C-alpha positions as MATLAB code, in Angstrom:
seq = 'MLDRIREGSQGPIVRVILFLIIVAFAFTGVSAYLGGGASDYVAKVNDQEITRAAFERQYQNQRSMMEQQFGDMFNLLAADENYMRQMRRDVLEQMIEEQLAIELAGKIGIKQSSQVLREQIRQMPEFQVGGQFDNNLYLRLLNNAGYTPEMFRDYLQAEMSRIMMLQGVLGSEFALPHEIERMQMLQNERRSGRFATISVERFADQVEVTDEAVENFYFDNQEQFRQEERIRLAYVALDFNDVVATIDVSDSEVRAYYDDNPAVFASEELRSIAHILVEFGDDEDAAYARIQGIQARLEEGEDFADLAAAESDDMFSGEDGGELGRLERDSFDPDLEDAGFALAEEGDVSGIVRSEFGFHLVKLTELVPAETTSFADVEADIRRNIAQAEAERVYFELQQQLARLTFEYPDTLEVAAEELGLTIQTSPWIRRAQAPEGYDDPRLLAEAFSDDVRELDMNSELVELDRRSLVVRADDYESARIRDLAEVRNDIYAYLAEQQAERLAKEYAESLLAQLQAGEAITDENVAFRAIEAAPRFGGELPGAVRQQLFRMAHSDSATYAAVTLANGDAAIIELTHVMPGVPDAAEQQRFGRQIEGQRSELAYQALMEGLKSKAKIERRL';
ca = [
     -16.699   24.494  -15.337;
     -19.380   21.936  -14.437;
     -22.050   24.202  -15.917;
     -20.066   24.346  -19.136;
     -19.792   20.549  -19.102;
     -23.537   20.111  -18.710;
     -24.216   22.631  -21.479;
     -21.555   21.055  -23.664;
     -23.147   17.619  -23.579;
     -25.678   18.953  -26.081;
     -23.453   21.500  -27.792;
     -22.045   21.753  -31.308;
     -18.564   20.585  -30.326;
     -20.001   17.311  -29.059;
     -21.966   16.860  -32.272;
     -18.889   17.527  -34.410;
     -16.685   15.163  -32.424;
     -19.403   12.511  -32.404;
     -19.322   12.693  -36.188;
     -15.568   12.056  -36.052;
     -16.148    9.127  -33.695;
     -18.563    7.583  -36.179;
     -16.140    8.184  -39.061;
     -13.450    6.367  -37.106;
     -15.941    3.642  -36.226;
     -16.867    3.230  -39.895;
     -13.229    2.839  -40.893;
     -11.970    0.666  -38.057;
     -14.770   -0.883  -36.039;
     -15.242   -0.155  -32.376;
     -13.534   -3.387  -31.388;
     -10.251   -1.670  -32.212;
     -10.915    0.917  -29.532;
     -11.878   -1.685  -26.988;
      -8.444   -3.252  -27.180;
      -9.432   -6.682  -28.428;
      -7.482   -9.027  -30.631;
      -3.929   -7.850  -30.005;
      -0.940   -9.685  -28.588;
       1.306   -6.651  -27.973;
       1.044   -2.929  -27.486;
       2.644    0.226  -28.862;
       2.159    2.305  -25.725;
       1.024    1.954  -22.143;
      -0.667    4.880  -20.419;
      -0.512    4.213  -16.701;
      -1.969    0.674  -16.671;
      -3.948    0.930  -19.908;
      -2.359   -0.585  -23.008;
      -2.829    0.846  -26.486;
      -2.694   -2.305  -28.563;
      -0.765   -2.516  -31.778;
      -3.943   -3.638  -33.526;
      -5.794   -0.548  -32.291;
      -2.912    1.691  -33.314;
      -2.631    0.203  -36.801;
      -6.370    0.617  -37.342;
      -6.213    4.226  -36.177;
      -3.194    4.833  -38.398;
      -4.928    3.306  -41.421;
      -7.987    5.408  -40.610;
      -5.812    8.534  -40.663;
      -4.227    7.455  -43.947;
      -7.633    6.835  -45.500;
      -8.907   10.264  -44.515;
      -5.761   11.933  -45.874;
      -6.061   10.016  -49.146;
      -9.639   11.246  -49.466;
      -8.525   14.806  -48.723;
      -5.408   14.985  -50.907;
      -6.176   12.398  -53.588;
      -3.227   11.325  -55.714;
      -1.008   13.962  -54.094;
      -0.949   11.783  -50.995;
       1.182    9.276  -52.932;
       3.970   11.849  -53.028;
       3.684   12.403  -49.270;
       3.618    8.663  -48.641;
       6.875    8.285  -50.569;
       8.623   10.414  -47.928;
       9.692    8.003  -45.194;
      10.360   10.783  -42.691;
       6.893   12.255  -43.227;
       5.147    8.913  -42.728;
       7.290    8.130  -39.685;
       6.242   11.428  -38.113;
       2.623   10.737  -39.028;
       2.751    7.444  -37.109;
       4.215    9.225  -34.087;
       1.471   11.867  -34.275;
      -1.262    9.209  -34.387;
       0.198    7.469  -31.343;
       0.461   10.747  -29.444;
      -3.176   11.500  -30.254;
      -4.235    8.102  -28.876;
      -2.194    8.702  -25.711;
      -3.897   12.069  -25.206;
      -7.322   10.491  -25.755;
      -6.609    7.860  -23.102;
      -5.357   10.479  -20.644;
      -8.536   12.505  -21.198;
     -10.740    9.430  -20.624;
      -8.913    8.663  -17.371;
      -9.245   12.259  -16.174;
     -12.968   12.261  -16.974;
     -13.362    9.104  -14.896;
     -11.409   10.537  -11.969;
     -13.532   13.672  -11.723;
     -16.765   11.717  -12.161;
     -17.946   12.930  -15.555;
     -20.452   10.492  -17.005;
     -23.218   10.816  -19.549;
     -26.753    9.741  -18.666;
     -28.350    6.767  -20.411;
     -31.101    9.007  -21.756;
     -28.643   11.397  -23.421;
     -26.606    8.484  -24.797;
     -29.752    7.012  -26.314;
     -30.682   10.374  -27.844;
     -27.209   10.837  -29.319;
     -27.427    7.405  -30.942;
     -30.809    8.294  -32.407;
     -29.395   11.511  -33.897;
     -26.437    9.868  -35.635;
     -27.126   10.026  -39.395;
     -25.345    6.696  -39.900;
     -28.280    5.043  -38.132;
     -31.022    6.972  -39.909;
     -33.138    6.366  -42.990;
     -34.915    9.373  -44.431;
     -33.868   11.469  -41.446;
     -35.407    9.037  -38.930;
     -33.639    6.593  -36.625;
     -33.866    3.035  -37.982;
     -33.464    0.428  -35.258;
     -32.886   -2.398  -37.732;
     -30.156   -0.456  -39.534;
     -28.596    0.323  -36.159;
     -28.505   -3.333  -35.124;
     -27.316   -4.450  -38.552;
     -24.386   -2.006  -38.564;
     -23.383   -3.024  -35.057;
     -23.542   -6.675  -36.017;
     -21.461   -6.080  -39.149;
     -18.812   -4.391  -37.006;
     -18.729   -7.438  -34.742;
     -20.029   -6.137  -31.449;
     -23.171   -5.687  -29.397;
     -25.222   -2.597  -28.500;
     -23.764   -2.825  -24.993;
     -20.205   -2.663  -26.355;
     -21.075    0.354  -28.480;
     -22.795    2.013  -25.526;
     -19.688    1.545  -23.342;
     -17.447    2.868  -26.090;
     -19.689    5.870  -26.667;
     -19.899    6.508  -22.929;
     -16.102    6.691  -22.671;
     -15.791    8.922  -25.732;
     -18.577   11.286  -24.700;
     -17.182   11.534  -21.171;
     -13.844   12.500  -22.681;
     -15.518   15.029  -24.964;
     -17.556   16.505  -22.122;
     -14.426   16.895  -20.019;
     -12.599   18.628  -22.871;
     -15.671   20.762  -23.509;
     -15.480   21.830  -19.892;
     -11.817   22.755  -20.251;
     -12.043   24.397  -23.649;
     -15.419   25.988  -23.011;
     -14.343   27.465  -19.678;
     -12.109   30.051  -21.294;
     -13.580   33.513  -21.569;
     -12.697   37.036  -22.614;
     -13.498   39.994  -20.386;
     -15.372   42.923  -21.913;
     -12.400   45.262  -21.559;
     -10.142   42.712  -23.325;
     -12.546   42.451  -26.238;
     -12.831   46.219  -26.350;
      -9.039   46.634  -26.290;
      -8.566   44.148  -29.129;
     -11.231   45.876  -31.177;
      -9.646   49.255  -30.553;
      -6.245   47.966  -31.669;
      -7.540   46.214  -34.768;
      -9.826   49.102  -35.730;
      -7.141   51.717  -35.141;
      -6.308   54.005  -38.061;
      -3.134   55.967  -38.719;
      -2.273   58.984  -40.837;
       0.922   60.491  -42.170;
       2.773   60.294  -45.451;
       5.315   58.161  -47.280;
       7.638   58.391  -50.252;
       9.247   55.652  -52.307;
      12.756   55.657  -53.712;
      12.810   53.583  -56.868;
      15.547   51.004  -57.106;
      15.842   51.820  -60.815;
      17.414   55.202  -59.940;
      20.567   53.381  -58.904;
      20.855   50.932  -61.791;
      23.598   52.989  -63.484;
      25.599   53.076  -60.239;
      25.817   49.308  -60.009;
      29.181   47.644  -60.633;
      29.169   43.846  -60.827;
      32.542   42.311  -61.704;
      33.206   38.928  -63.282;
      34.970   37.967  -60.076;
      31.843   38.714  -58.049;
      29.733   36.607  -60.416;
      32.163   33.689  -60.222;
      32.469   33.906  -56.436;
      28.693   33.842  -56.050;
      28.442   30.879  -58.416;
      31.001   28.758  -56.571;
      29.727   29.794  -53.117;
      26.125   28.825  -53.960;
      26.440   25.700  -56.079;
      23.246   24.102  -54.769;
      21.192   27.018  -56.034;
      22.147   26.026  -59.561;
      21.380   22.345  -59.263;
      18.999   21.311  -62.029;
      16.702   18.424  -61.233;
      16.705   15.591  -63.721;
      14.182   16.112  -66.481;
      12.759   14.132  -69.349;
      10.843   14.834  -72.533;
       8.547   11.997  -73.526;
       7.350   10.524  -76.766;
       4.075    8.727  -76.174;
       0.928    7.215  -77.638;
      -2.384    7.641  -75.851;
      -5.557    5.590  -76.082;
      -8.549    7.727  -75.043;
     -11.790    6.086  -73.909;
     -13.879    9.022  -75.169;
     -12.438    8.534  -78.656;
     -13.509    4.894  -78.523;
     -17.032    5.829  -77.395;
     -17.352    8.140  -80.397;
     -16.817    5.179  -82.754;
     -19.634    3.055  -81.297;
     -22.957    3.011  -83.172;
     -26.025    1.481  -81.484;
     -29.026    0.600  -83.669;
     -32.670    1.203  -82.735;
     -33.343   -2.541  -82.792;
     -30.586   -3.158  -80.226;
     -32.084   -0.565  -77.910;
     -35.598   -2.024  -78.196;
     -34.352   -5.574  -77.743;
     -32.561   -4.630  -74.532;
     -35.721   -2.998  -73.154;
     -37.864   -6.031  -74.012;
     -35.334   -8.549  -72.665;
     -34.834   -6.821  -69.300;
     -38.275   -5.879  -67.959;
     -37.153   -6.056  -64.325;
     -34.583   -3.315  -64.894;
     -37.287   -0.799  -65.801;
     -39.863   -1.818  -63.214;
     -39.863   -0.242  -59.770;
     -40.597   -2.518  -56.850;
     -43.561   -2.015  -54.607;
     -42.551    0.110  -51.615;
     -44.013   -0.452  -48.169;
     -43.365    1.216  -44.818;
     -44.711   -0.086  -41.539;
     -45.097    0.915  -37.908;
     -45.720   -1.331  -34.931;
     -46.685   -1.438  -31.291;
     -44.747   -4.003  -29.253;
     -45.692   -5.575  -25.950;
     -42.845   -7.711  -24.661;
     -43.587  -11.067  -23.029;
     -41.942  -10.156  -19.737;
     -42.508  -12.664  -16.942;
     -46.163  -13.249  -17.788;
     -47.013  -13.964  -21.428;
     -50.737  -14.141  -20.691;
     -50.648  -10.684  -19.133;
     -48.745   -9.384  -22.170;
     -51.391  -10.842  -24.482;
     -54.168   -9.258  -22.466;
     -52.362   -5.926  -22.673;
     -51.980   -6.055  -26.478;
     -55.669   -6.983  -26.724;
     -56.504   -3.873  -24.744;
     -54.414   -1.719  -27.084;
     -56.113   -3.355  -30.073;
     -59.506   -2.527  -28.614;
     -58.527    1.106  -28.137;
     -57.453    1.259  -31.790;
     -60.798   -0.136  -32.870;
     -62.484    2.546  -30.788;
     -60.683    5.214  -32.843;
     -57.552    6.114  -30.866;
     -54.540    7.150  -32.946;
     -51.964    4.440  -33.687;
     -48.974    6.797  -33.322;
     -50.215    8.119  -29.974;
     -50.707    4.599  -28.653;
     -47.254    3.566  -29.905;
     -45.661    6.495  -28.078;
     -47.547    5.749  -24.874;
     -47.717    1.942  -24.825;
     -45.042    0.359  -27.053;
     -42.136   -1.378  -25.323;
     -39.934   -0.493  -28.322;
     -38.686    2.823  -26.945;
     -36.876    3.897  -30.121;
     -39.715    3.400  -32.591;
     -42.348    4.363  -30.041;
     -41.109    7.942  -29.928;
     -41.642    8.081  -33.707;
     -45.177    6.757  -33.596;
     -43.976    3.168  -33.957;
     -42.337    3.809  -37.352;
     -39.966    1.051  -38.458;
     -39.289    2.491  -41.911;
     -39.072    0.702  -45.228;
     -40.281   -2.908  -45.253;
     -37.955   -5.306  -47.053;
     -37.524   -9.046  -46.896;
     -34.886  -10.287  -44.429;
     -34.650   -6.914  -42.692;
     -37.206   -7.508  -39.913;
     -38.438  -10.421  -37.876;
     -40.129  -12.849  -40.342;
     -43.443  -12.669  -38.474;
     -43.457   -8.867  -38.743;
     -42.553   -9.060  -42.430;
     -45.356  -11.520  -43.178;
     -47.858   -9.323  -41.362;
     -46.670   -6.193  -43.159;
     -46.809   -7.780  -46.610;
     -50.277   -9.175  -45.899;
     -51.789   -5.701  -45.432;
     -53.570   -4.500  -48.564;
     -54.262   -0.794  -48.061;
     -52.304    2.100  -46.625;
     -53.527    2.617  -43.057;
     -54.558   -1.032  -42.502;
     -53.629   -2.565  -39.139;
     -52.912   -6.257  -38.646;
     -54.290   -8.558  -36.050;
     -52.123   -9.521  -33.094;
     -48.785  -10.898  -34.345;
     -46.536  -13.066  -32.191;
     -42.744  -12.921  -32.658;
     -39.750  -13.916  -30.591;
     -39.789  -10.401  -29.083;
     -43.407  -10.296  -27.989;
     -46.829   -9.377  -29.361;
     -47.208   -6.761  -32.109;
     -49.813   -4.737  -33.917;
     -48.521   -3.776  -37.376;
     -49.730   -0.806  -39.433;
     -49.060   -0.192  -43.139;
     -48.070    3.502  -43.163;
     -47.011    3.812  -46.814;
     -47.752    1.849  -49.990;
     -46.271    2.787  -53.365;
     -47.358    0.340  -56.103;
     -44.836   -1.104  -58.546;
     -44.534    0.764  -61.867;
     -42.851    0.160  -65.227;
     -41.015    3.022  -66.952;
     -42.023    3.529  -70.584;
     -39.604    2.807  -73.421;
     -39.647    6.445  -74.552;
     -38.467    7.612  -71.132;
     -35.435    5.313  -71.053;
     -34.522    4.952  -74.732;
     -31.692    7.494  -74.597;
     -30.295    5.993  -71.388;
     -30.354    2.479  -72.858;
     -28.573    3.648  -76.001;
     -25.926    5.395  -73.933;
     -25.435    2.397  -71.637;
     -25.113   -0.047  -74.534;
     -22.586    2.246  -76.204;
     -20.704    2.581  -72.927;
     -20.567   -1.182  -72.397;
     -19.440   -1.844  -75.965;
     -16.858    0.940  -75.726;
     -15.461   -0.593  -72.553;
     -15.098   -3.938  -74.322;
     -13.379   -2.384  -77.335;
     -11.236   -0.154  -75.126;
     -10.047   -3.162  -73.129;
      -9.129   -5.036  -76.320;
      -7.207   -2.020  -77.644;
      -5.475   -1.682  -74.279;
      -4.265   -5.262  -74.510;
      -3.066   -4.753  -78.076;
      -1.244   -1.561  -77.111;
       0.458   -3.284  -74.180;
       1.407   -6.293  -76.333;
       2.778   -4.321  -79.294;
       4.842   -1.932  -77.179;
       6.240   -4.909  -75.269;
       7.076   -6.911  -78.398;
       8.721   -3.851  -79.988;
      10.281   -2.205  -76.907;
      12.505    0.252  -78.805;
       9.792    2.021  -80.805;
       6.214    3.281  -80.607;
       5.733    3.398  -84.354;
       4.453   -0.174  -84.764;
       1.736    0.266  -82.123;
       0.804    3.698  -83.461;
       0.425    2.391  -87.015;
      -1.586   -0.727  -86.148;
      -3.938    1.053  -83.734;
      -4.260    4.302  -85.657;
      -2.692    6.410  -82.911;
      -0.459    9.472  -83.165;
       2.948    9.665  -81.508;
       2.968   12.829  -79.396;
       5.732   14.697  -77.580;
       5.526   16.164  -74.090;
       7.198   19.322  -72.780;
      10.159   18.907  -70.424;
       9.000   17.151  -67.247;
      10.542   17.330  -63.782;
       9.404   15.121  -60.924;
       8.630   17.983  -58.557;
       7.291   20.416  -61.160;
       5.562   18.393  -63.839;
       3.340   20.423  -66.182;
      -0.414   19.952  -66.020;
      -1.524   16.795  -67.778;
       1.786   15.064  -67.032;
       1.716   15.301  -63.237;
      -0.042   12.050  -62.363;
       2.176   10.056  -59.951;
       1.617    6.860  -61.978;
       2.859    8.526  -65.150;
       5.843   10.097  -63.379;
       6.827    6.732  -61.907;
       7.010    5.193  -65.392;
       8.601    8.255  -67.005;
      11.507    8.169  -64.552;
      11.811    4.380  -64.387;
      15.136    2.773  -65.282;
      13.650    1.164  -68.406;
      12.596    4.511  -69.859;
      15.274    6.788  -68.468;
      18.383    4.634  -68.809;
      17.610    1.696  -71.113;
      15.679    3.730  -73.706;
      12.782    1.243  -73.688;
       9.027    1.639  -73.804;
       7.260    1.951  -70.473;
       4.636   -0.340  -69.056;
       1.055    0.599  -69.924;
       0.030    3.562  -67.746;
      -3.697    3.532  -66.943;
      -5.023    6.967  -66.049;
      -8.621    8.119  -65.824;
     -10.136    7.017  -69.158;
      -6.717    7.174  -70.828;
      -3.998    4.589  -71.369;
      -0.480    5.642  -72.329;
       2.839    4.080  -73.215;
       5.810    6.442  -73.047;
       9.475    6.425  -73.936;
      12.261    8.964  -73.613;
      12.521   11.488  -76.426;
      15.289   13.307  -74.535;
      16.699   13.065  -71.018;
      18.986   15.180  -68.843;
      20.278   13.870  -65.535;
      20.476   16.017  -62.423;
      23.482   18.337  -62.541;
      24.946   21.661  -61.492;
      24.297   24.034  -64.360;
      27.417   25.471  -66.004;
      28.489   28.993  -65.136;
      27.950   30.047  -68.731;
      24.273   29.034  -68.466;
      23.593   31.075  -65.352;
      26.088   33.948  -65.644;
      23.472   36.441  -66.840;
      21.044   35.406  -64.097;
      23.727   35.854  -61.432;
      24.717   39.227  -62.843;
      21.095   40.409  -62.784;
      20.640   39.169  -59.209;
      23.795   40.836  -57.903;
      22.964   44.047  -59.728;
      19.504   44.023  -58.184;
      20.957   43.444  -54.713;
      23.399   46.322  -55.129;
      20.676   48.651  -56.377;
      18.417   47.719  -53.446;
      21.242   48.368  -51.002;
      21.942   51.767  -52.563;
      18.222   52.649  -52.454;
      18.048   51.627  -48.792;
      21.155   53.651  -47.901;
      19.740   56.702  -49.649;
      16.391   56.277  -47.863;
      18.200   56.099  -44.527;
      20.075   59.320  -45.334;
      16.767   61.050  -46.089;
      15.350   59.604  -42.874;
      18.223   61.163  -40.924;
      17.446   64.529  -42.521;
      13.799   64.326  -41.477;
      14.685   63.300  -37.938;
      17.041   66.284  -37.754;
      14.210   68.589  -38.782;
      15.636   69.289  -42.228;
      13.560   69.507  -45.380;
      14.105   67.077  -48.250;
      15.163   68.969  -51.346;
      15.378   66.034  -53.781;
      12.731   66.790  -56.406;
      12.495   63.088  -57.300;
      11.221   62.236  -53.831;
       7.482   62.877  -53.746;
       5.441   62.179  -50.636;
       1.970   60.666  -50.758;
      -0.525   61.318  -48.014;
      -1.707   58.525  -45.737;
      -5.187   59.343  -44.534;
      -6.738   57.170  -41.831;
      -5.184   53.944  -43.136;
      -6.636   50.733  -41.597;
      -4.469   48.075  -39.978;
      -5.665   45.471  -42.484;
      -6.323   45.935  -46.191;
      -6.345   49.293  -47.877;
      -4.238   50.545  -50.773;
      -0.875   51.034  -49.040;
       2.008   48.734  -49.991;
       2.077   45.868  -47.496;
       5.519   46.697  -46.084;
       4.532   50.362  -45.613;
       1.307   49.448  -43.809;
       3.033   46.938  -41.524;
       5.803   49.378  -40.612;
       3.299   52.193  -40.087;
       1.514   50.178  -37.383;
       4.793   49.090  -35.767;
       5.924   52.664  -35.228;
       5.652   54.205  -31.781;
       3.483   57.299  -31.586;
       4.392   60.498  -29.793;
       3.230   64.092  -29.751;
       5.569   64.876  -32.639;
       5.977   63.082  -35.945;
       7.970   59.836  -36.026;
       9.843   58.382  -38.979;
      10.973   55.003  -40.317;
      12.461   53.452  -43.452;
      11.526   50.111  -44.989;
      12.299   48.033  -48.089;
       9.318   47.069  -50.252;
       8.695   43.686  -51.858;
       9.814   44.990  -55.281;
      13.138   46.270  -53.904;
      12.163   49.930  -53.706;
      12.863   51.760  -50.458;
      10.313   53.863  -48.610;
      10.435   56.489  -45.892;
       7.388   56.858  -43.665;
       6.208   59.709  -41.467;
       3.565   58.981  -38.817;
       1.674   62.073  -37.692;
      -1.614   60.959  -36.190;
      -3.159   57.873  -34.551;
      -6.935   57.509  -34.343;
      -7.983   54.954  -31.700;
     -10.257   52.228  -32.961;
     -13.942   52.361  -32.164;
     -15.404   49.135  -30.727;
     -18.142   47.636  -32.875;
     -20.915   46.035  -30.855;
     -21.924   43.883  -33.817;
     -18.423   42.363  -33.912;
     -18.066   41.884  -30.168;
     -19.008   38.205  -30.188;
     -16.614   37.394  -33.036;
     -13.699   39.076  -31.266;
     -14.650   37.327  -28.042;
     -14.672   33.925  -29.753;
     -11.304   34.684  -31.313;
      -9.738   35.388  -27.917;
     -11.464   32.389  -26.334;
     -10.301   30.110  -29.155;
      -6.684   31.135  -28.695;
      -6.891   30.601  -24.951;
      -8.680   27.263  -25.351;
      -5.858   25.977  -27.541;
      -3.308   27.042  -24.934;
      -5.431   25.480  -22.179;
      -5.600   22.151  -24.028;
      -1.851   22.110  -24.590;
      -1.221   22.935  -20.933;
      -3.677   20.249  -19.782;
      -2.047   17.556  -21.894;
       1.454   18.585  -20.862;
       0.382   18.410  -17.217;
      -1.297   15.011  -17.601;
       1.692   13.585  -19.461;
       4.122   14.854  -16.842;
       2.226   13.008  -14.093;
       1.360    9.862  -16.047;
       3.487    6.794  -16.515;
       3.747    6.504  -20.293;
       5.676    3.826  -22.128;
       6.050    4.196  -25.898;
       7.072    1.177  -27.953;
       6.488    2.364  -31.516;
];
């Protein structure tokens, strides 16, 4: 397992989970994971408290990720108190398992080296600019999150130790060659025989459904006939795109905007710099002598990047030839900035620069002069932007008028429609759980089924959707109810008739099956067998129920038989005559092996956590 742990410290699972760590860090800040700023706790794992502040941040992080994944649909999930209560319990359980894994990693002595930690930090895209690690961005992000590099290092050490331990557990599972071969043989197995279907329609004229049976089914299954409340809306809609189409922008307006805003169309000068740092240490004079020596070697023709890699005390930038990235004001030490901006040509190197960190040599590695985009290149964009801005102003004014008019005249939409030139439209029937497309936005549904609209027959509040604003009122409404027997009688009759016909088809298929098993021939001319030739376990042209039953059947030296009901109600009888063992595919061996290992890894993780929880002292206070 230790070999797997060492390999896993650089493996893809670590990289994936590190990404998740950074996502959590971006949402919550590492301070949440370090347990600071909380007066109580939601759980205690052995002696380690999981603070309420940490839990709430983790919970909000989970909510945020689900909102990003599900969009507006998450609002419907969030309205379910039981669902959200279970989600909170799941988040807490996840945090408990993480703490147990960290403790186990500590007990068995798993720890990441400083060198690997440093390399992982350098590889995190959140700390990179243009694919390269940016030390200033790194420090700025840490500072914004309210903690030091040491705090982040300790946090990352704990998380990576946990990940390495889990990698050792999950990555230690394996599949033996004969197991992989056996699975391949089973999945690649093919079977032959024949089958015949007995159509349910043959028995339609034998069906007898009485009024009593219909009524009994109706009264015994009332909930099946419950109709959810539904509403049909009358509404007026203000569309932003319609407003944009009314805006006309003159050529003089476009030119005036270009002339009045020169900075908008001028690109700034871009500079990138690299440096070599010699820290003061205990002897500033010795440090100065050392930087002078490096400067002399540069003047003799040695490469700046090579010297930075070999001599710079800035270990992060030194490995990249001293590159610090884009030079901007207030992003570096002021002395470095002044030196970088003083360089005139790409490739120029400054004299010795003193900063609070030590002595530097600064090189201008990139210089892109400022440029101004021509009017012809941006004319269309300016026209579009002016039209967009004017449309937003007009749209906002119309929104306010629509809201005011529908509020002042709450029992009609006609006044607002006439004054604003809108058309009163009518929706199809809308149910909360099955709203038709275009009427399924949770914000619209909330207003449509509000008491004002549904019960008081008033206009709704203004509903702001994406580039549309609506006001709705009830055109017709039906409350939730059990549908009358007269409404559903025909449906019940059809259902019961179908059930009877399926039962008759199944009984007839079973009688034919008994004949085959007794060695008798089937004389019914309406029963025609179709050959099954080397059918695969997955896919193929066989009906799904036939294929599944075919591969469930035991094989013997003689033919075996079975009956099954198909998805459409037809019955089928199946004869299995031949089984062809699957042939292992060397090209698929790794995939099958990973499949087995993945299943076993999941079981191993569950077993590990169950074992740790059984031995730990866990107090939950959620």
